């Protein structure tokens, strides 16, 4: 699949906003801690991915009713669904000047991923979190995502790389008082 940048200027994928707040003190603190044990930006990206995948629980897996959407809240509370975990990873990568895009799959509902830019190409990553039957890994050599869409069920990969969260995703997160409500209002299309 050919990935398509929504914004032609690569600097858009380094921008901070209210959601991907890579200047937030907590994001900077976690970023600095992760950066101390790595030699280069590739190792940092892997460490940040593994931190979000393994240390931030997927709220459904943990049966956590809280809904997070700001990267700093995801890191502070240690929980979030796929979109929120993607926001946290994007912020950690942005804190170290690694261009990062938000991207999505349609798997009955829309599933959130990130793409990182290395060696002149985008590489999709899925920080959702592993559990039995799911084994997502950081990779620049072929995708190691949690899910593969099944076209016979109408599932698909969306090729667009967004510089900010898709409005439908952000609206669902912001409007949900708890995860049960969010589950009823997750976007099914973008």
mmCIF file of N, CA and C in Angstrom, residues 40-161:
data_model
loop_
_atom_site.group_PDB
_atom_site.id
_atom_site.type_symbol
_atom_site.label_atom_id
_atom_site.label_comp_id
_atom_site.label_asym_id
_atom_site.label_seq_id
_atom_site.Cartn_x
_atom_site.Cartn_y
_atom_site.Cartn_z
ATOM 1 N N UNK A 40 20.727 6.187 19.124
ATOM 2 C CA UNK A 40 20.309 6.983 17.970
ATOM 3 C C UNK A 40 18.787 7.084 17.926
ATOM 4 N N UNK A 41 18.297 7.818 16.925
ATOM 5 C CA UNK A 41 16.851 8.063 16.845
ATOM 6 C C UNK A 41 16.068 6.785 16.542
ATOM 7 N N UNK A 42 16.657 5.856 15.813
ATOM 8 C CA UNK A 42 15.974 4.586 15.554
ATOM 9 C C UNK A 42 15.762 3.825 16.860
ATOM 10 N N UNK A 43 16.798 3.709 17.685
ATOM 11 C CA UNK A 43 16.662 3.017 18.967
ATOM 12 C C UNK A 43 15.692 3.750 19.878
ATOM 13 N N UNK A 44 15.706 5.089 19.810
ATOM 14 C CA UNK A 44 14.749 5.856 20.614
ATOM 15 C C UNK A 44 13.320 5.542 20.176
ATOM 16 N N UNK A 45 13.083 5.528 18.860
ATOM 17 C CA UNK A 45 11.735 5.261 18.344
ATOM 18 C C UNK A 45 11.257 3.883 18.800
ATOM 19 N N UNK A 46 12.132 2.907 18.772
ATOM 20 C CA UNK A 46 11.762 1.570 19.232
ATOM 21 C C UNK A 46 11.449 1.591 20.733
ATOM 22 N N UNK A 47 12.281 2.284 21.512
ATOM 23 C CA UNK A 47 12.063 2.363 22.964
ATOM 24 C C UNK A 47 10.745 3.064 23.282
ATOM 25 N N UNK A 48 10.440 4.140 22.571
ATOM 26 C CA UNK A 48 9.181 4.866 22.788
ATOM 27 C C UNK A 48 7.992 3.982 22.420
ATOM 28 N N UNK A 49 8.096 3.283 21.285
ATOM 29 C CA UNK A 49 7.034 2.363 20.871
ATOM 30 C C UNK A 49 6.798 1.310 21.951
ATOM 31 N N UNK A 50 7.857 0.664 22.411
ATOM 32 C CA UNK A 50 7.713 -0.399 23.399
ATOM 33 C C UNK A 50 7.191 0.141 24.730
ATOM 34 N N UNK A 51 7.569 1.358 25.075
ATOM 35 C CA UNK A 51 7.061 1.971 26.302
ATOM 36 C C UNK A 51 5.541 2.126 26.221
ATOM 37 N N UNK A 52 5.063 2.714 25.135
ATOM 38 C CA UNK A 52 3.614 2.930 24.997
ATOM 39 C C UNK A 52 2.895 1.598 24.844
ATOM 40 N N UNK A 53 3.419 0.712 24.035
ATOM 41 C CA UNK A 53 2.770 -0.592 23.832
ATOM 42 C C UNK A 53 2.664 -1.378 25.141
ATOM 43 N N UNK A 54 3.748 -1.377 25.924
ATOM 44 C CA UNK A 54 3.831 -2.267 27.081
ATOM 45 C C UNK A 54 3.504 -1.618 28.421
ATOM 46 N N UNK A 55 3.713 -0.307 28.556
ATOM 47 C CA UNK A 55 3.535 0.341 29.856
ATOM 48 C C UNK A 55 2.238 1.122 29.971
ATOM 49 N N UNK A 56 1.619 1.431 28.853
ATOM 50 C CA UNK A 56 0.307 2.094 28.853
ATOM 51 C C UNK A 56 -0.701 1.011 28.494
ATOM 52 N N UNK A 57 -1.594 0.698 29.424
ATOM 53 C CA UNK A 57 -2.539 -0.383 29.161
ATOM 54 C C UNK A 57 -3.606 0.059 28.158
ATOM 55 N N UNK A 58 -4.050 -0.890 27.368
ATOM 56 C CA UNK A 58 -5.208 -0.627 26.511
ATOM 57 C C UNK A 58 -6.414 -0.693 27.442
ATOM 58 N N UNK A 59 -7.187 0.361 27.508
ATOM 59 C CA UNK A 59 -8.251 0.458 28.522
ATOM 60 C C UNK A 59 -9.283 -0.662 28.401
ATOM 61 N N UNK A 60 -9.517 -1.174 27.212
ATOM 62 C CA UNK A 60 -10.452 -2.295 27.094
ATOM 63 C C UNK A 60 -9.844 -3.550 27.717
ATOM 64 N N UNK A 61 -8.586 -3.822 27.437
ATOM 65 C CA UNK A 61 -7.937 -5.012 27.995
ATOM 66 C C UNK A 61 -7.899 -4.948 29.517
ATOM 67 N N UNK A 62 -7.717 -3.747 30.055
ATOM 68 C CA UNK A 62 -7.614 -3.568 31.508
ATOM 69 C C UNK A 62 -8.970 -3.316 32.163
ATOM 70 N N UNK A 63 -10.032 -3.266 31.359
ATOM 71 C CA UNK A 63 -11.377 -2.942 31.847
ATOM 72 C C UNK A 63 -11.384 -1.622 32.617
ATOM 73 N N UNK A 64 -10.650 -0.656 32.073
ATOM 74 C CA UNK A 64 -10.541 0.681 32.666
ATOM 75 C C UNK A 64 -11.584 1.578 32.004
ATOM 76 N N UNK A 65 -12.489 2.180 32.756
ATOM 77 C CA UNK A 65 -13.559 2.985 32.156
ATOM 78 C C UNK A 65 -13.117 4.368 31.694
ATOM 79 N N UNK A 66 -11.914 4.796 32.073
ATOM 80 C CA UNK A 66 -11.472 6.156 31.741
ATOM 81 C C UNK A 66 -11.166 6.303 30.254
ATOM 82 N N UNK A 67 -11.469 7.492 29.722
ATOM 83 C CA UNK A 67 -11.171 7.820 28.333
ATOM 84 C C UNK A 67 -10.126 8.924 28.344
ATOM 85 N N UNK A 68 -9.001 8.651 27.717
ATOM 86 C CA UNK A 68 -7.939 9.640 27.579
ATOM 87 C C UNK A 68 -7.794 9.996 26.109
ATOM 88 N N UNK A 69 -7.329 11.215 25.834
ATOM 89 C CA UNK A 69 -7.087 11.592 24.443
ATOM 90 C C UNK A 69 -5.867 12.488 24.288
ATOM 91 N N UNK A 70 -5.518 13.265 25.291
ATOM 92 C CA UNK A 70 -4.277 14.053 25.244
ATOM 93 C C UNK A 70 -3.112 13.122 25.565
ATOM 94 N N UNK A 71 -2.015 13.277 24.835
ATOM 95 C CA UNK A 71 -0.835 12.439 25.067
ATOM 96 C C UNK A 71 -0.380 12.508 26.517
ATOM 97 N N UNK A 72 -0.369 13.690 27.094
ATOM 98 C CA UNK A 72 0.087 13.837 28.482
ATOM 99 C C UNK A 72 -0.830 13.092 29.453
ATOM 100 N N UNK A 73 -2.129 13.100 29.207
ATOM 101 C CA UNK A 73 -3.069 12.364 30.067
ATOM 102 C C UNK A 73 -2.878 10.855 29.928
ATOM 103 N N UNK A 74 -2.623 10.411 28.709
ATOM 104 C CA UNK A 74 -2.379 8.980 28.472
ATOM 105 C C UNK A 74 -1.165 8.526 29.283
ATOM 106 N N UNK A 75 -0.093 9.325 29.242
ATOM 107 C CA UNK A 75 1.124 8.967 29.970
ATOM 108 C C UNK A 75 0.927 9.079 31.474
ATOM 109 N N UNK A 76 0.204 10.096 31.914
ATOM 110 C CA UNK A 76 -0.019 10.274 33.352
ATOM 111 C C UNK A 76 -0.882 9.159 33.939
ATOM 112 N N UNK A 77 -1.981 8.821 33.249
ATOM 113 C CA UNK A 77 -2.910 7.818 33.767
ATOM 114 C C UNK A 77 -2.529 6.395 33.380
ATOM 115 N N UNK A 78 -1.669 6.260 32.366
ATOM 116 C CA UNK A 78 -1.204 4.935 31.962
ATOM 117 C C UNK A 78 -2.249 4.082 31.294
ATOM 118 N N UNK A 79 -3.205 4.733 30.614
ATOM 119 C CA UNK A 79 -4.268 3.972 29.954
ATOM 120 C C UNK A 79 -4.784 4.738 28.743
ATOM 121 N N UNK A 80 -5.362 4.000 27.809
ATOM 122 C CA UNK A 80 -5.985 4.599 26.629
ATOM 123 C C UNK A 80 -6.323 3.530 25.616
ATOM 124 N N UNK A 81 -7.239 3.857 24.726
ATOM 125 C CA UNK A 81 -7.516 2.932 23.626
ATOM 126 C C UNK A 81 -6.496 3.208 22.522
ATOM 127 N N UNK A 82 -6.613 2.529 21.411
ATOM 128 C CA UNK A 82 -5.617 2.617 20.345
ATOM 129 C C UNK A 82 -5.329 4.048 19.924
ATOM 130 N N UNK A 83 -6.371 4.872 19.767
ATOM 131 C CA UNK A 83 -6.148 6.261 19.334
ATOM 132 C C UNK A 83 -5.305 7.012 20.348
ATOM 133 N N UNK A 84 -5.651 6.882 21.616
ATOM 134 C CA UNK A 84 -4.947 7.601 22.673
ATOM 135 C C UNK A 84 -3.504 7.134 22.773
ATOM 136 N N UNK A 85 -3.283 5.834 22.649
ATOM 137 C CA UNK A 85 -1.920 5.313 22.690
ATOM 138 C C UNK A 85 -1.125 5.821 21.483
ATOM 139 N N UNK A 86 -1.765 5.942 20.329
ATOM 140 C CA UNK A 86 -1.100 6.516 19.153
ATOM 141 C C UNK A 86 -0.734 7.976 19.407
ATOM 142 N N UNK A 87 -1.614 8.716 20.069
ATOM 143 C CA UNK A 87 -1.316 10.120 20.397
ATOM 144 C C UNK A 87 -0.102 10.205 21.312
ATOM 145 N N UNK A 88 -0.039 9.326 22.311
ATOM 146 C CA UNK A 88 1.098 9.332 23.241
ATOM 147 C C UNK A 88 2.399 9.003 22.509
ATOM 148 N N UNK A 89 2.370 8.005 21.647
ATOM 149 C CA UNK A 89 3.576 7.655 20.899
ATOM 150 C C UNK A 89 3.982 8.786 19.968
ATOM 151 N N UNK A 90 3.027 9.396 19.293
ATOM 152 C CA UNK A 90 3.350 10.527 18.413
ATOM 153 C C UNK A 90 4.005 11.661 19.194
ATOM 154 N N UNK A 91 3.523 11.926 20.396
ATOM 155 C CA UNK A 91 4.113 12.990 21.216
ATOM 156 C C UNK A 91 5.533 12.631 21.634
ATOM 157 N N UNK A 92 5.751 11.396 22.070
ATOM 158 C CA UNK A 92 7.098 10.991 22.467
ATOM 159 C C UNK A 92 8.068 11.052 21.290
ATOM 160 N N UNK A 93 7.628 10.667 20.123
ATOM 161 C CA UNK A 93 8.485 10.741 18.940
ATOM 162 C C UNK A 93 8.719 12.196 18.525
ATOM 163 N N UNK A 94 7.677 13.008 18.586
ATOM 164 C CA UNK A 94 7.830 14.426 18.262
ATOM 165 C C UNK A 94 8.783 15.141 19.210
ATOM 166 N N UNK A 95 8.809 14.710 20.463
ATOM 167 C CA UNK A 95 9.712 15.311 21.447
ATOM 168 C C UNK A 95 11.177 15.125 21.044
ATOM 169 N N UNK A 96 11.446 14.126 20.235
ATOM 170 C CA UNK A 96 12.810 13.862 19.758
ATOM 171 C C UNK A 96 12.950 14.165 18.263
ATOM 172 N N UNK A 97 12.040 15.001 17.739
ATOM 173 C CA UNK A 97 12.092 15.459 16.338
ATOM 174 C C UNK A 97 12.040 14.332 15.316
ATOM 175 N N UNK A 98 11.249 13.319 15.590
ATOM 176 C CA UNK A 98 11.027 12.234 14.639
ATOM 177 C C UNK A 98 9.663 12.458 14.005
ATOM 178 N N UNK A 99 9.607 12.733 12.701
ATOM 179 C CA UNK A 99 8.313 12.956 12.047
ATOM 180 C C UNK A 99 7.382 11.761 12.258
ATOM 181 N N UNK A 100 6.162 12.073 12.688
ATOM 182 C CA UNK A 100 5.187 11.034 13.015
ATOM 183 C C UNK A 100 3.813 11.431 12.493
ATOM 184 N N UNK A 101 3.146 10.480 11.868
ATOM 185 C CA UNK A 101 1.796 10.698 11.356
ATOM 186 C C UNK A 101 0.828 9.777 12.087
ATOM 187 N N UNK A 102 -0.417 10.178 12.132
ATOM 188 C CA UNK A 102 -1.493 9.317 12.627
ATOM 189 C C UNK A 102 -2.151 8.680 11.416
ATOM 190 N N UNK A 103 -2.434 7.404 11.507
ATOM 191 C CA UNK A 103 -3.074 6.711 10.395
ATOM 192 C C UNK A 103 -4.040 5.681 10.966
ATOM 193 N N UNK A 104 -4.846 5.118 10.098
ATOM 194 C CA UNK A 104 -5.976 4.327 10.580
ATOM 195 C C UNK A 104 -6.238 3.108 9.702
ATOM 196 N N UNK A 105 -6.884 2.130 10.319
ATOM 197 C CA UNK A 105 -7.429 0.966 9.627
ATOM 198 C C UNK A 105 -8.920 0.934 9.930
ATOM 199 N N UNK A 106 -9.689 0.356 9.009
ATOM 200 C CA UNK A 106 -11.108 0.107 9.290
ATOM 201 C C UNK A 106 -11.246 -1.382 9.567
ATOM 202 N N UNK A 107 -11.559 -1.704 10.819
ATOM 203 C CA UNK A 107 -11.693 -3.099 11.266
ATOM 204 C C UNK A 107 -13.050 -3.264 11.934
ATOM 205 N N UNK A 108 -14.107 -2.978 11.227
ATOM 206 C CA UNK A 108 -15.446 -2.891 11.834
ATOM 207 C C UNK A 108 -15.627 -1.493 12.395
ATOM 208 N N UNK A 109 -14.698 -1.064 13.236
ATOM 209 C CA UNK A 109 -14.575 0.331 13.658
ATOM 210 C C UNK A 109 -13.193 0.797 13.226
ATOM 211 N N UNK A 110 -12.969 2.081 13.329
ATOM 212 C CA UNK A 110 -11.682 2.641 12.936
ATOM 213 C C UNK A 110 -10.658 2.353 14.044
ATOM 214 N N UNK A 111 -9.515 1.853 13.636
ATOM 215 C CA UNK A 111 -8.411 1.518 14.546
ATOM 216 C C UNK A 111 -7.259 2.488 14.297
ATOM 217 N N UNK A 112 -6.637 2.984 15.381
ATOM 218 C CA UNK A 112 -5.586 3.987 15.264
ATOM 219 C C UNK A 112 -4.178 3.421 15.311
ATOM 220 N N UNK A 113 -3.321 3.964 14.437
ATOM 221 C CA UNK A 113 -1.914 3.603 14.326
ATOM 222 C C UNK A 113 -1.088 4.879 14.229
ATOM 223 N N UNK A 114 0.219 4.722 14.159
ATOM 224 C CA UNK A 114 1.108 5.822 13.804
ATOM 225 C C UNK A 114 2.009 5.354 12.670
ATOM 226 N N UNK A 115 2.597 6.315 11.983
ATOM 227 C CA UNK A 115 3.646 6.029 11.006
ATOM 228 C C UNK A 115 4.823 6.930 11.350
ATOM 229 N N UNK A 116 6.019 6.354 11.323
ATOM 230 C CA UNK A 116 7.236 7.120 11.580
ATOM 231 C C UNK A 116 8.020 7.233 10.287
ATOM 232 N N UNK A 117 8.737 8.334 10.165
ATOM 233 C CA UNK A 117 9.514 8.581 8.947
ATOM 234 C C UNK A 117 10.986 8.314 9.237
ATOM 235 N N UNK A 118 11.512 7.296 8.566
ATOM 236 C CA UNK A 118 12.930 6.963 8.640
ATOM 237 C C UNK A 118 13.421 6.606 7.255
ATOM 238 N N UNK A 119 14.642 7.006 6.935
ATOM 239 C CA UNK A 119 15.296 6.646 5.676
ATOM 240 C C UNK A 119 14.439 7.008 4.461
ATOM 241 N N UNK A 120 13.759 8.171 4.546
ATOM 242 C CA UNK A 120 12.985 8.666 3.414
ATOM 243 C C UNK A 120 11.665 7.972 3.170
ATOM 244 N N UNK A 121 11.211 7.163 4.110
ATOM 245 C CA UNK A 121 9.942 6.444 3.923
ATOM 246 C C UNK A 121 9.161 6.409 5.230
ATOM 247 N N UNK A 122 7.852 6.224 5.089
ATOM 248 C CA UNK A 122 6.971 6.081 6.246
ATOM 249 C C UNK A 122 6.822 4.598 6.599
ATOM 250 N N UNK A 123 6.765 4.318 7.906
ATOM 251 C CA UNK A 123 6.635 2.951 8.395
ATOM 252 C C UNK A 123 5.548 2.930 9.466
ATOM 253 N N UNK A 124 4.462 2.193 9.217
ATOM 254 C CA UNK A 124 3.359 2.147 10.182
ATOM 255 C C UNK A 124 3.701 1.258 11.372
ATOM 256 N N UNK A 125 3.226 1.708 12.556
ATOM 257 C CA UNK A 125 3.457 1.000 13.811
ATOM 258 C C UNK A 125 2.136 0.963 14.575
ATOM 259 N N UNK A 126 1.939 -0.079 15.359
ATOM 260 C CA UNK A 126 0.698 -0.229 16.126
ATOM 261 C C UNK A 126 1.012 -0.386 17.614
ATOM 262 N N UNK A 127 0.900 0.703 18.390
ATOM 263 C CA UNK A 127 1.218 0.634 19.824
ATOM 264 C C UNK A 127 0.051 0.157 20.693
ATOM 265 N N UNK A 128 -0.971 -0.443 20.100
ATOM 266 C CA UNK A 128 -2.185 -0.840 20.807
ATOM 267 C C UNK A 128 -1.913 -1.617 22.089
ATOM 268 N N UNK A 129 -0.958 -2.520 22.032
ATOM 269 C CA UNK A 129 -0.668 -3.377 23.178
ATOM 270 C C UNK A 129 -0.924 -4.819 22.818
ATOM 271 N N UNK A 130 -0.009 -5.666 23.202
ATOM 272 C CA UNK A 130 -0.142 -7.084 22.885
ATOM 273 C C UNK A 130 -0.959 -7.811 23.940
ATOM 274 N N UNK A 131 -1.512 -8.920 23.533
ATOM 275 C CA UNK A 131 -2.231 -9.851 24.400
ATOM 276 C C UNK A 131 -2.271 -11.158 23.621
ATOM 277 N N UNK A 132 -2.766 -12.232 24.194
ATOM 278 C CA UNK A 132 -2.815 -13.483 23.430
ATOM 279 C C UNK A 132 -3.492 -13.276 22.070
ATOM 280 N N UNK A 133 -2.790 -13.678 21.030
ATOM 281 C CA UNK A 133 -3.306 -13.535 19.673
ATOM 282 C C UNK A 133 -2.884 -12.251 18.980
ATOM 283 N N UNK A 134 -2.315 -11.299 19.704
ATOM 284 C CA UNK A 134 -1.833 -10.043 19.120
ATOM 285 C C UNK A 134 -0.355 -9.887 19.444
ATOM 286 N N UNK A 135 0.438 -9.594 18.423
ATOM 287 C CA UNK A 135 1.877 -9.462 18.633
ATOM 288 C C UNK A 135 2.440 -8.355 17.752
ATOM 289 N N UNK A 136 2.128 -7.112 18.072
ATOM 290 C CA UNK A 136 2.643 -5.971 17.316
ATOM 291 C C UNK A 136 4.070 -5.684 17.760
ATOM 292 N N UNK A 137 4.921 -5.364 16.783
ATOM 293 C CA UNK A 137 6.316 -5.046 17.077
ATOM 294 C C UNK A 137 6.747 -3.840 16.254
ATOM 295 N N UNK A 138 7.730 -3.131 16.762
ATOM 296 C CA UNK A 138 8.308 -2.009 16.017
ATOM 297 C C UNK A 138 9.159 -2.577 14.890
ATOM 298 N N UNK A 139 8.954 -2.064 13.684
ATOM 299 C CA UNK A 139 9.712 -2.571 12.550
ATOM 300 C C UNK A 139 9.780 -1.537 11.445
ATOM 301 N N UNK A 140 10.962 -1.428 10.860
ATOM 302 C CA UNK A 140 11.123 -0.640 9.637
ATOM 303 C C UNK A 140 11.291 -1.577 8.444
ATOM 304 N N UNK A 141 11.236 -2.857 8.704
ATOM 305 C CA UNK A 141 11.433 -3.880 7.678
ATOM 306 C C UNK A 141 10.178 -4.735 7.585
ATOM 307 N N UNK A 142 9.126 -4.180 7.031
ATOM 308 C CA UNK A 142 7.850 -4.883 6.945
ATOM 309 C C UNK A 142 6.999 -4.599 8.165
ATOM 310 N N UNK A 143 5.723 -4.502 7.960
ATOM 311 C CA UNK A 143 4.816 -4.157 9.056
ATOM 312 C C UNK A 143 4.603 -5.321 9.999
ATOM 313 N N UNK A 144 4.567 -4.997 11.303
ATOM 314 C CA UNK A 144 4.300 -5.975 12.354
ATOM 315 C C UNK A 144 3.153 -5.430 13.210
ATOM 316 N N UNK A 145 2.012 -5.218 12.560
ATOM 317 C CA UNK A 145 0.851 -4.604 13.203
ATOM 318 C C UNK A 145 0.038 -5.643 13.967
ATOM 319 N N UNK A 146 -0.812 -5.175 14.857
ATOM 320 C CA UNK A 146 -1.660 -6.077 15.638
ATOM 321 C C UNK A 146 -2.714 -6.751 14.765
ATOM 322 N N UNK A 147 -3.201 -6.041 13.759
ATOM 323 C CA UNK A 147 -4.306 -6.555 12.949
ATOM 324 C C UNK A 147 -4.006 -6.411 11.463
ATOM 325 N N UNK A 148 -4.479 -7.365 10.694
ATOM 326 C CA UNK A 148 -4.456 -7.285 9.232
ATOM 327 C C UNK A 148 -5.911 -7.210 8.783
ATOM 328 N N UNK A 149 -6.281 -6.179 8.043
ATOM 329 C CA UNK A 149 -7.672 -6.068 7.589
ATOM 330 C C UNK A 149 -8.085 -7.256 6.721
ATOM 331 N N UNK A 150 -9.348 -7.627 6.859
ATOM 332 C CA UNK A 150 -9.933 -8.702 6.059
ATOM 333 C C UNK A 150 -10.890 -8.058 5.051
ATOM 334 N N UNK A 151 -10.449 -7.901 3.802
ATOM 335 C CA UNK A 151 -11.297 -7.247 2.795
ATOM 336 C C UNK A 151 -12.654 -7.917 2.603
ATOM 337 N N UNK A 152 -12.748 -9.231 2.830
ATOM 338 C CA UNK A 152 -14.028 -9.917 2.656
ATOM 339 C C UNK A 152 -15.048 -9.458 3.701
ATOM 340 N N UNK A 153 -14.582 -8.853 4.793
ATOM 341 C CA UNK A 153 -15.472 -8.295 5.821
ATOM 342 C C UNK A 153 -15.574 -6.776 5.735
ATOM 343 N N UNK A 154 -15.120 -6.224 4.609
ATOM 344 C CA UNK A 154 -15.188 -4.773 4.430
ATOM 345 C C UNK A 154 -14.090 -4.023 5.182
ATOM 346 N N UNK A 155 -13.085 -4.742 5.677
ATOM 347 C CA UNK A 155 -11.996 -4.098 6.409
ATOM 348 C C UNK A 155 -10.935 -3.607 5.423
ATOM 349 N N UNK A 156 -10.270 -2.519 5.799
ATOM 350 C CA UNK A 156 -9.300 -1.928 4.892
ATOM 351 C C UNK A 156 -8.272 -1.078 5.644
ATOM 352 N N UNK A 157 -7.152 -0.854 5.016
ATOM 353 C CA UNK A 157 -6.167 0.110 5.494
ATOM 354 C C UNK A 157 -6.475 1.453 4.849
ATOM 355 N N UNK A 158 -6.395 2.513 5.626
ATOM 356 C CA UNK A 158 -6.534 3.868 5.070
ATOM 357 C C UNK A 158 -5.131 4.358 4.746
ATOM 358 N N UNK A 159 -4.871 4.796 3.519
ATOM 359 C CA UNK A 159 -3.516 5.180 3.136
ATOM 360 C C UNK A 159 -3.097 6.588 3.584
ATOM 361 N N UNK A 160 -4.029 7.397 4.049
ATOM 362 C CA UNK A 160 -3.711 8.791 4.368
ATOM 363 C C UNK A 160 -2.974 8.888 5.703
ATOM 364 N N UNK A 161 -1.910 9.685 5.700
ATOM 365 C CA UNK A 161 -1.123 9.974 6.895
ATOM 366 C C UNK A 161 -1.500 11.366 7.373
#
